[in-house]
PDB file of C-alpha atoms in Angstrom:
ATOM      1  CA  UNK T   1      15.996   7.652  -3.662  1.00  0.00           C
ATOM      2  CA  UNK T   2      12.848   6.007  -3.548  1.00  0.00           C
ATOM      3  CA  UNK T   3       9.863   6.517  -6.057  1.00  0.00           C
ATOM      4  CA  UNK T   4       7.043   7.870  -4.616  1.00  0.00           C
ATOM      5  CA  UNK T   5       8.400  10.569  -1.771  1.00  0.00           C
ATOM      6  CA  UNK T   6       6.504  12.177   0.694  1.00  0.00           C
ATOM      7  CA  UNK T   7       6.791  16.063   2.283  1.00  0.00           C
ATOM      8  CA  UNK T   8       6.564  16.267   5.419  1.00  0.00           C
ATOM      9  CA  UNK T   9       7.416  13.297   7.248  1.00  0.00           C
ATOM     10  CA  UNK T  10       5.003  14.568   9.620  1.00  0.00           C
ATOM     11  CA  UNK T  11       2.529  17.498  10.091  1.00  0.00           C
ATOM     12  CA  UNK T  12       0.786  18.427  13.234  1.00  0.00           C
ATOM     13  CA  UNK T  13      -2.750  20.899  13.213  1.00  0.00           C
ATOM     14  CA  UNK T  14      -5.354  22.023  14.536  1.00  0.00           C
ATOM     15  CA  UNK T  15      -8.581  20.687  13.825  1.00  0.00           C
ATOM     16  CA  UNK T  16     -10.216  23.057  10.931  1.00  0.00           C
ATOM     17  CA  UNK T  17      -6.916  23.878   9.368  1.00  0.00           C
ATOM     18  CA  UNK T  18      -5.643  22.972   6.067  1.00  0.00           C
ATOM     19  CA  UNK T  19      -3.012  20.214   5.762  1.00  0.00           C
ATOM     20  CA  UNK T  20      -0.947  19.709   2.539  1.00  0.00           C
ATOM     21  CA  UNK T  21       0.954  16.687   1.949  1.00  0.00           C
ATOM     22  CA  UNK T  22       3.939  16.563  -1.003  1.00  0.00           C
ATOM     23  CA  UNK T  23       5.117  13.710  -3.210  1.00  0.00           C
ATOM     24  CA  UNK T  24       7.277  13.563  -5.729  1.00  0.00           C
ATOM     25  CA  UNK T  25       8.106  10.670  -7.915  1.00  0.00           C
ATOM     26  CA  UNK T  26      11.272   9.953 -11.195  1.00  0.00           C
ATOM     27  CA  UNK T  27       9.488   7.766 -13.418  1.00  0.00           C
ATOM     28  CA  UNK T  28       6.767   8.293 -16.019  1.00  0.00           C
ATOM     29  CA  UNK T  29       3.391   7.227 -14.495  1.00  0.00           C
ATOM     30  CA  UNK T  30       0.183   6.245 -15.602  1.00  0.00           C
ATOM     31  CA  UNK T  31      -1.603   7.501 -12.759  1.00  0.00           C
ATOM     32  CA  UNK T  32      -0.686   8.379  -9.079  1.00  0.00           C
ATOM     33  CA  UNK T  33      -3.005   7.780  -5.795  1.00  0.00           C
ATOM     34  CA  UNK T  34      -3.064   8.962  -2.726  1.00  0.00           C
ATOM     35  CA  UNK T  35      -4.317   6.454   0.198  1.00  0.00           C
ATOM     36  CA  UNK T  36      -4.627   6.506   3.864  1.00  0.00           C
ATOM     37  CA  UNK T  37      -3.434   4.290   6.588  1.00  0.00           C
ATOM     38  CA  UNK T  38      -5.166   4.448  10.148  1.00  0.00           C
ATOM     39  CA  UNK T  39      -2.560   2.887  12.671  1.00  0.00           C
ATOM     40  CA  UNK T  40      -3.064  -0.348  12.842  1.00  0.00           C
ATOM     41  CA  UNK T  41      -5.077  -0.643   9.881  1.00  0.00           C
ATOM     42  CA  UNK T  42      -4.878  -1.578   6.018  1.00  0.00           C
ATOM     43  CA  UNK T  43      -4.706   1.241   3.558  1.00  0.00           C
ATOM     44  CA  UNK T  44      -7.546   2.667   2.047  1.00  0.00           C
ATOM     45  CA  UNK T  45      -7.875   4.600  -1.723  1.00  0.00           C
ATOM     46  CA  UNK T  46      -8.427   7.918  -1.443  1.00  0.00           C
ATOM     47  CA  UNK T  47      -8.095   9.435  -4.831  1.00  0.00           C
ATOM     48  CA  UNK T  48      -6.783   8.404  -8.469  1.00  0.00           C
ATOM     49  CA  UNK T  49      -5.529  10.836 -10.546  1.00  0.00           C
ATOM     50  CA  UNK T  50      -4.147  10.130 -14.472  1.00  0.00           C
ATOM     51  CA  UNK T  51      -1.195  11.418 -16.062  1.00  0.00           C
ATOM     52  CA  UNK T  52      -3.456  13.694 -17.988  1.00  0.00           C
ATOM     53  CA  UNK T  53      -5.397  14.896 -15.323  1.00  0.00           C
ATOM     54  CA  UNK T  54      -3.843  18.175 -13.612  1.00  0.00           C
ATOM     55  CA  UNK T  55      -6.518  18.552 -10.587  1.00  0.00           C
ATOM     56  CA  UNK T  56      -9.078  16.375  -8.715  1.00  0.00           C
ATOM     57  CA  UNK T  57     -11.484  16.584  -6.146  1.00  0.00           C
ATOM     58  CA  UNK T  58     -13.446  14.530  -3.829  1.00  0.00           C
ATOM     59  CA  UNK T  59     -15.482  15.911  -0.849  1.00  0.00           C
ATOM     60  CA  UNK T  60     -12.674  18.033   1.409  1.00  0.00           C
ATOM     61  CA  UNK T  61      -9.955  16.413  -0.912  1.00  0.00           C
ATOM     62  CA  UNK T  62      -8.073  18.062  -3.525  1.00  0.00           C
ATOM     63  CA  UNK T  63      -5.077  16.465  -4.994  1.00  0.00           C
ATOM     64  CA  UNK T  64      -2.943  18.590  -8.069  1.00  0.00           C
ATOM     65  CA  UNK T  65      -0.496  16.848 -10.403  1.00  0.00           C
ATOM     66  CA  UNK T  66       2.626  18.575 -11.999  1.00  0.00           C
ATOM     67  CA  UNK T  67       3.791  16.030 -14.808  1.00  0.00           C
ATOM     68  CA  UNK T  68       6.504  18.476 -15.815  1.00  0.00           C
ATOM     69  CA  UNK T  69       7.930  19.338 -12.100  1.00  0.00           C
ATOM     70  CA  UNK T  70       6.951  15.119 -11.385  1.00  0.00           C
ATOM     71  CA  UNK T  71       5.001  16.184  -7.997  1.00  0.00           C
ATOM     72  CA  UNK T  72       1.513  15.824  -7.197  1.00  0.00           C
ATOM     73  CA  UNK T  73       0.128  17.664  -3.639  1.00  0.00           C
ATOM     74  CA  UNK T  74      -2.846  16.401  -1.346  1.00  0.00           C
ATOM     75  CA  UNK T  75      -4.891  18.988   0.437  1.00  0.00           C
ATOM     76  CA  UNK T  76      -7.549  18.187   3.090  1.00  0.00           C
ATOM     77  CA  UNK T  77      -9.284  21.390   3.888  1.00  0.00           C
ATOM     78  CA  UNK T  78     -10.987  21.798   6.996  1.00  0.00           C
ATOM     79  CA  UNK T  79      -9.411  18.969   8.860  1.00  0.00           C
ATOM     80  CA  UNK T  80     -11.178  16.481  11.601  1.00  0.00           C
ATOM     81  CA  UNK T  81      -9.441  14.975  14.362  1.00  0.00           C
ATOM     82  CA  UNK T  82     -11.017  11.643  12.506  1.00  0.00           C
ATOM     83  CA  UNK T  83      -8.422  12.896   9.643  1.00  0.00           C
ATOM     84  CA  UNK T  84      -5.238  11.721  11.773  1.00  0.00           C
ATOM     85  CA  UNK T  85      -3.085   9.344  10.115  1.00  0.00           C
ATOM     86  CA  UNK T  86      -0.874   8.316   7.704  1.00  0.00           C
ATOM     87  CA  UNK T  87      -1.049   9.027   3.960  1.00  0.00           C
ATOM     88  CA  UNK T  88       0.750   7.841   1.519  1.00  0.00           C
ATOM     89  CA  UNK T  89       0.923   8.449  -2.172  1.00  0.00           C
ATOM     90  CA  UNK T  90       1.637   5.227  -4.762  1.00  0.00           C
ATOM     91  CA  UNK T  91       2.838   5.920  -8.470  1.00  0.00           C
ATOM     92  CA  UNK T  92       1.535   3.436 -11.657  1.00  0.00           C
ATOM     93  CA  UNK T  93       4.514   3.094 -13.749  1.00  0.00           C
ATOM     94  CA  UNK T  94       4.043   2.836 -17.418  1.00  0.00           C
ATOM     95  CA  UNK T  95       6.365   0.031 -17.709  1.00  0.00           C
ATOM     96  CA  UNK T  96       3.646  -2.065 -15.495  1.00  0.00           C
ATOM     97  CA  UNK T  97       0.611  -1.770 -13.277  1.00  0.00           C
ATOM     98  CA  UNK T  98       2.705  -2.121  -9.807  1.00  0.00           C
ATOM     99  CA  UNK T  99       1.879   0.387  -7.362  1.00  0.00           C
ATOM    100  CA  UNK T 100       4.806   2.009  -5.994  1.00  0.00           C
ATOM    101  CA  UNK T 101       4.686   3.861  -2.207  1.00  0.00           C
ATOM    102  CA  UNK T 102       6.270   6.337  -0.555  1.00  0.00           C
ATOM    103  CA  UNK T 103       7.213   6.699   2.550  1.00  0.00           C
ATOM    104  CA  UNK T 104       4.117   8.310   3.971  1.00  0.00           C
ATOM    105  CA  UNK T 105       3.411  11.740   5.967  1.00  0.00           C
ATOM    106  CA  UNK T 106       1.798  10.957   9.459  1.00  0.00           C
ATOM    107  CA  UNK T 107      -0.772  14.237  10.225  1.00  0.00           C
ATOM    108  CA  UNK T 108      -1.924  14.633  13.458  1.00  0.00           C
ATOM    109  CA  UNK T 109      -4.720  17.002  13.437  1.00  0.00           C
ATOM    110  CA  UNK T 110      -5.335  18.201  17.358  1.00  0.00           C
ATOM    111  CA  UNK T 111      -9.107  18.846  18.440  1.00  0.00           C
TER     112      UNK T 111
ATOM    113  CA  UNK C   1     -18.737  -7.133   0.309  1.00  0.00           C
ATOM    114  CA  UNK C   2     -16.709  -8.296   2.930  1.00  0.00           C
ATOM    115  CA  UNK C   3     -13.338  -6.729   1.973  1.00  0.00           C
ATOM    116  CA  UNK C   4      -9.746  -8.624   1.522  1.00  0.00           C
ATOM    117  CA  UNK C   5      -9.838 -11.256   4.111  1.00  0.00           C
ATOM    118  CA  UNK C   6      -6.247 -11.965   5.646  1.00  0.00           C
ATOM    119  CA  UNK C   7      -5.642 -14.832   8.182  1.00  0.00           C
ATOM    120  CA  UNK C   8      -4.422 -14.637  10.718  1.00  0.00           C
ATOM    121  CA  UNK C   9      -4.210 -11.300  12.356  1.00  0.00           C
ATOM    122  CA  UNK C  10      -1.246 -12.011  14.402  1.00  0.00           C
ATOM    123  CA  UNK C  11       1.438 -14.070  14.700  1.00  0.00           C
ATOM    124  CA  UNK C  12       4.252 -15.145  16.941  1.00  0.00           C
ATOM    125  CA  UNK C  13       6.354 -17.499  16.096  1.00  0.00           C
ATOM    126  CA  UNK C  14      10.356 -18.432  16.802  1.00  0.00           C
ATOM    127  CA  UNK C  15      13.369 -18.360  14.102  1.00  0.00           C
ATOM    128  CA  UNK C  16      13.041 -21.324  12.127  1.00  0.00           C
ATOM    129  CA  UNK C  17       9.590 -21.746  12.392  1.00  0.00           C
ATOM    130  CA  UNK C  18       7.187 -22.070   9.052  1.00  0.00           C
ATOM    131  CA  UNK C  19       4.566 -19.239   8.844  1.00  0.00           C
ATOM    132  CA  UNK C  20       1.666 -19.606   6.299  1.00  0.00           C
ATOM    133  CA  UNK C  21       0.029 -15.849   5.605  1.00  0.00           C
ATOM    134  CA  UNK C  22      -3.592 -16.798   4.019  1.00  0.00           C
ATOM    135  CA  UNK C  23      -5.079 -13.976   1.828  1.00  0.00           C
ATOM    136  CA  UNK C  24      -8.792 -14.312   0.293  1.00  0.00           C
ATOM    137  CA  UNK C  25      -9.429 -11.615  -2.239  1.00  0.00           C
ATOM    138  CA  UNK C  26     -12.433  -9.015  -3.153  1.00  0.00           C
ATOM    139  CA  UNK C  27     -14.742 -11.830  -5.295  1.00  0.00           C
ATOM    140  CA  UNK C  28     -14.294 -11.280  -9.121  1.00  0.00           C
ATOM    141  CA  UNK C  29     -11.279  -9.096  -8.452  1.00  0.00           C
ATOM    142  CA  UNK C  30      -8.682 -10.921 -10.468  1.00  0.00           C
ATOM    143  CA  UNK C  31      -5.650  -9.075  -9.493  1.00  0.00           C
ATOM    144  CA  UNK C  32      -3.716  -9.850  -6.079  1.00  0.00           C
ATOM    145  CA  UNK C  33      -0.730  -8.434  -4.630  1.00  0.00           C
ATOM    146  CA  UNK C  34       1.678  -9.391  -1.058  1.00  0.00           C
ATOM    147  CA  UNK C  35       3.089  -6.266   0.313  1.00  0.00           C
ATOM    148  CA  UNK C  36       5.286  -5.859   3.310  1.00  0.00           C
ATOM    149  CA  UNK C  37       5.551  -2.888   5.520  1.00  0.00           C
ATOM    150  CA  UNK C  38       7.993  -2.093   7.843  1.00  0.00           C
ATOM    151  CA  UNK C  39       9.051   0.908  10.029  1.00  0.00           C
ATOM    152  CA  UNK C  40      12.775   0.827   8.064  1.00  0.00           C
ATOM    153  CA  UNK C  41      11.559   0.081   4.538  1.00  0.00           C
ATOM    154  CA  UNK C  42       8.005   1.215   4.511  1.00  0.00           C
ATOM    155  CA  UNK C  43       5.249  -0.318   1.889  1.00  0.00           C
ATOM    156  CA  UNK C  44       6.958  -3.003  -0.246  1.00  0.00           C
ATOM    157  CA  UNK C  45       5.746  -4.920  -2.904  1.00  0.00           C
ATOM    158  CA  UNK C  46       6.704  -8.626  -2.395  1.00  0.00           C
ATOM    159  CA  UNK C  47       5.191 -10.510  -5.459  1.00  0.00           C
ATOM    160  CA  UNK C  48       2.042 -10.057  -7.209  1.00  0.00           C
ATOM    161  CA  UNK C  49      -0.715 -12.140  -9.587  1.00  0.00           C
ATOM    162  CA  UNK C  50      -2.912 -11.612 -12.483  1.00  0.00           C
ATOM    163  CA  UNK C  51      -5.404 -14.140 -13.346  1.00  0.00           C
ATOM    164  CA  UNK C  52      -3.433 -16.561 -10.789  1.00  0.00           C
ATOM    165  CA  UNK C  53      -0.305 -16.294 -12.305  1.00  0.00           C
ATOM    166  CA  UNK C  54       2.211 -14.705 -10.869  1.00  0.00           C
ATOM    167  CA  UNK C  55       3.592 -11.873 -12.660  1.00  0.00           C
ATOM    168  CA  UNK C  56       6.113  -9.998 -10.747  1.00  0.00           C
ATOM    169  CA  UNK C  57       8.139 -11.663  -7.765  1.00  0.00           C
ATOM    170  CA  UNK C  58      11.150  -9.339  -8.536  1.00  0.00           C
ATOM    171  CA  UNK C  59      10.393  -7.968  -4.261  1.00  0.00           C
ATOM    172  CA  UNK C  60      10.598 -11.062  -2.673  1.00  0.00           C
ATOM    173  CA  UNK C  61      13.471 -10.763   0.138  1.00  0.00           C
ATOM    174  CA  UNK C  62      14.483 -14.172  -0.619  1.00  0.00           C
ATOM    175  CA  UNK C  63      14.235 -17.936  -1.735  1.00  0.00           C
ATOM    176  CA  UNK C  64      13.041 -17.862   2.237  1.00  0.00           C
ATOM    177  CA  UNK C  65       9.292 -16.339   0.565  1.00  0.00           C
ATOM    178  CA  UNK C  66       7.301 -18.312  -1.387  1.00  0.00           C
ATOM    179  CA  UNK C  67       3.682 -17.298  -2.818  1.00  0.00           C
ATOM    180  CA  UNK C  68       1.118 -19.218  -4.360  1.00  0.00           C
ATOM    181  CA  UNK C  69      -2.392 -18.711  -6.034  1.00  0.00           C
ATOM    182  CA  UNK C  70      -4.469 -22.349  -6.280  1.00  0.00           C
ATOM    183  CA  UNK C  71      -7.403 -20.139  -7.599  1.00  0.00           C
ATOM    184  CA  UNK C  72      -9.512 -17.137  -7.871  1.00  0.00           C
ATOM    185  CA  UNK C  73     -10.403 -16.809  -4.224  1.00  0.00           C
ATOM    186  CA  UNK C  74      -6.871 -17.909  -2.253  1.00  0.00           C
ATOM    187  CA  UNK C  75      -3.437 -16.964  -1.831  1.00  0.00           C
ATOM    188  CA  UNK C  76      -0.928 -18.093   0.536  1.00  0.00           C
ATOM    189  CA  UNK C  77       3.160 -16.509   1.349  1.00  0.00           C
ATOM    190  CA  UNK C  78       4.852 -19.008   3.317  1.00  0.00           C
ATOM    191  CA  UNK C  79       8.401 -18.021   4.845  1.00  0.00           C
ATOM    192  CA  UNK C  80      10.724 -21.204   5.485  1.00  0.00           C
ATOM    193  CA  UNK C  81      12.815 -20.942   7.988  1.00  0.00           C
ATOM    194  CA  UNK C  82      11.440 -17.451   9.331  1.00  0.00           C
ATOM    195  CA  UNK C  83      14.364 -15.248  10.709  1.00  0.00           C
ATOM    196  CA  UNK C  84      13.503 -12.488  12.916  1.00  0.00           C
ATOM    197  CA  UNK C  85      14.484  -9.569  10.316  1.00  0.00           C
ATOM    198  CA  UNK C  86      10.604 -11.000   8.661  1.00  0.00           C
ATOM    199  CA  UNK C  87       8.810  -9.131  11.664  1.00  0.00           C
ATOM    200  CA  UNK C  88       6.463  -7.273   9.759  1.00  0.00           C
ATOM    201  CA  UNK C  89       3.214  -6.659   8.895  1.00  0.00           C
ATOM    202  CA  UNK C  90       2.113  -7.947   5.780  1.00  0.00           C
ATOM    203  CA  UNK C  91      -0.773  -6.559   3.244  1.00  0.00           C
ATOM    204  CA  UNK C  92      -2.488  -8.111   1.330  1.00  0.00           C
ATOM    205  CA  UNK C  93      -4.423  -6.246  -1.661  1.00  0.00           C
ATOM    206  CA  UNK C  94      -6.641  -7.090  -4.669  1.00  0.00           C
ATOM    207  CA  UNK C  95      -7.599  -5.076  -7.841  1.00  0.00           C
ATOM    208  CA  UNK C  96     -10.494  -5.394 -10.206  1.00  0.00           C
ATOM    209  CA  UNK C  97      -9.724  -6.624 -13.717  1.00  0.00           C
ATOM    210  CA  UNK C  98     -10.395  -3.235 -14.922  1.00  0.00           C
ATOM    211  CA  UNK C  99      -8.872  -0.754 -12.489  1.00  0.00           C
ATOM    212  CA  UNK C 100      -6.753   1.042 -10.799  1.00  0.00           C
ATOM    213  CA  UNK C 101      -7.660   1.263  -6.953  1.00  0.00           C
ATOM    214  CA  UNK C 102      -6.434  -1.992  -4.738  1.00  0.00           C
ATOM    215  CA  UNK C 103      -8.112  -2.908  -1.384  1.00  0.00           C
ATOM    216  CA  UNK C 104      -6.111  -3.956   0.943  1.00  0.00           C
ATOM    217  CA  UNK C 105      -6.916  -6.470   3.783  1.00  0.00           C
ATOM    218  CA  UNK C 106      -6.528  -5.277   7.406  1.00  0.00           C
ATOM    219  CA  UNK C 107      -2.769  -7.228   7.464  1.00  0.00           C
ATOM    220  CA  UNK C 108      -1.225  -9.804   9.448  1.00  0.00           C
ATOM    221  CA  UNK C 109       1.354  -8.512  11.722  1.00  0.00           C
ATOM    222  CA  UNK C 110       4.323 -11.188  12.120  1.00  0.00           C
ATOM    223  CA  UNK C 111       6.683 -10.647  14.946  1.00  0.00           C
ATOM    224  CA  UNK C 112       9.614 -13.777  14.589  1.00  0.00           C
ATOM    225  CA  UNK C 113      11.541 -14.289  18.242  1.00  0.00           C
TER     226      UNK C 113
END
């Protein structure tokens, strides 16, 4: 399957809930990022976070990364009807510095 | 800054046809990568250059695709002939020389008849 999987497909809130979004990946990495993807739109970088990294935050953001178990997790906390979209998470092999994406979870998060 | 420029926006075109996609990157971002993204196959990376060279082509579909870098500042996939499985839209994204986070352009969305 492909590198770079995402948990749920999709995920439907309310608007100050918590959404978590899943990814797992097969290959060693040097780092994995999570980006967004408003429809219609280009992607945009969220957050980077290294192999050797286990948890990073940025503003409502908080992504976790499980080397062992090969996952990593995105958490938006108190979500905004502006935070509907897609999200995807990429993988940096070792072997090269090609992004690779998953499939992406589309959140809806209902006002 | 005014972002990953990608030219044009849309395009319609009929099976056979030649379609240019232009790409301008990020000034004094030296890395530049084609992606396609489609509803069946999601994000895919098509080719991608360092320094103008390219350095991985091992996604392109086809000998259909065809991607060149003149210089630091342009980048051009052609498909000849187009077929209508190449309805897409298609990214284009470029990286600093010392980083990790690519900005992507705002993608030209092909549709072949």
């Amino acid at each position: 399957s492909q590198q770079g999987e995402e948990d749920p497909q999709a995920l439907s809130i309310q608007e100050g809930e918590n959404a978590t979004m899943n990814c797992s990946y097969k290959t060693s990495i040097n780092n994995l990022q999570w980006y967004r993807q408003n429809s219609g739109r280009g992607l945009v970088h969220l957050i980077l976070i290294r192999s050797n990294e286990r948890e990073k935050h940025s503003g409502r953001l908080r992504v976790t990364l499980d080397t062992s178990k090969k996952s990593s997790s995105l958490l938006i906390t108190a979500s905004r009807a502006a935070d509907t979209a897609s999200y995807f998470c990429a993988t940096e092999e070792t072997s090269g510095s090609r992004l690779t994406f998953g499939e992406g979870t589309q959140l809806t998060v209902n006002p | 800054d005014a972002g990953v420029i990608q030219s044009p926006r849309h395009e319609v075109t009929e099976m056979g046809q030649e379609v240019t996609l232009r790409c301008k990157p990020i000034s004094g971002h030296n890395s530049l990568f084609w992606y396609r993204q489609t509803m069946m196959r999601g994000l895919e990376l098509l080719i991608y250059f360092n320094n103008n060279v390219p350095i991985d082509d091992s996604g392109m579909p086809e000998d259909r695709f065809s991607a060149k870098m003149p210089n630091a500042s342009f980048s051009t996939l052609k498909i000849q002939p187009s077929e209508p499985r190449d309805s897409a839209v298609y990214f284009c994204a470029s990286r600093r020389p010392v980083g990790e986070t690519q900005y992507f352009g705002p993608g030209t969305r092909l549709l072949v008849l």
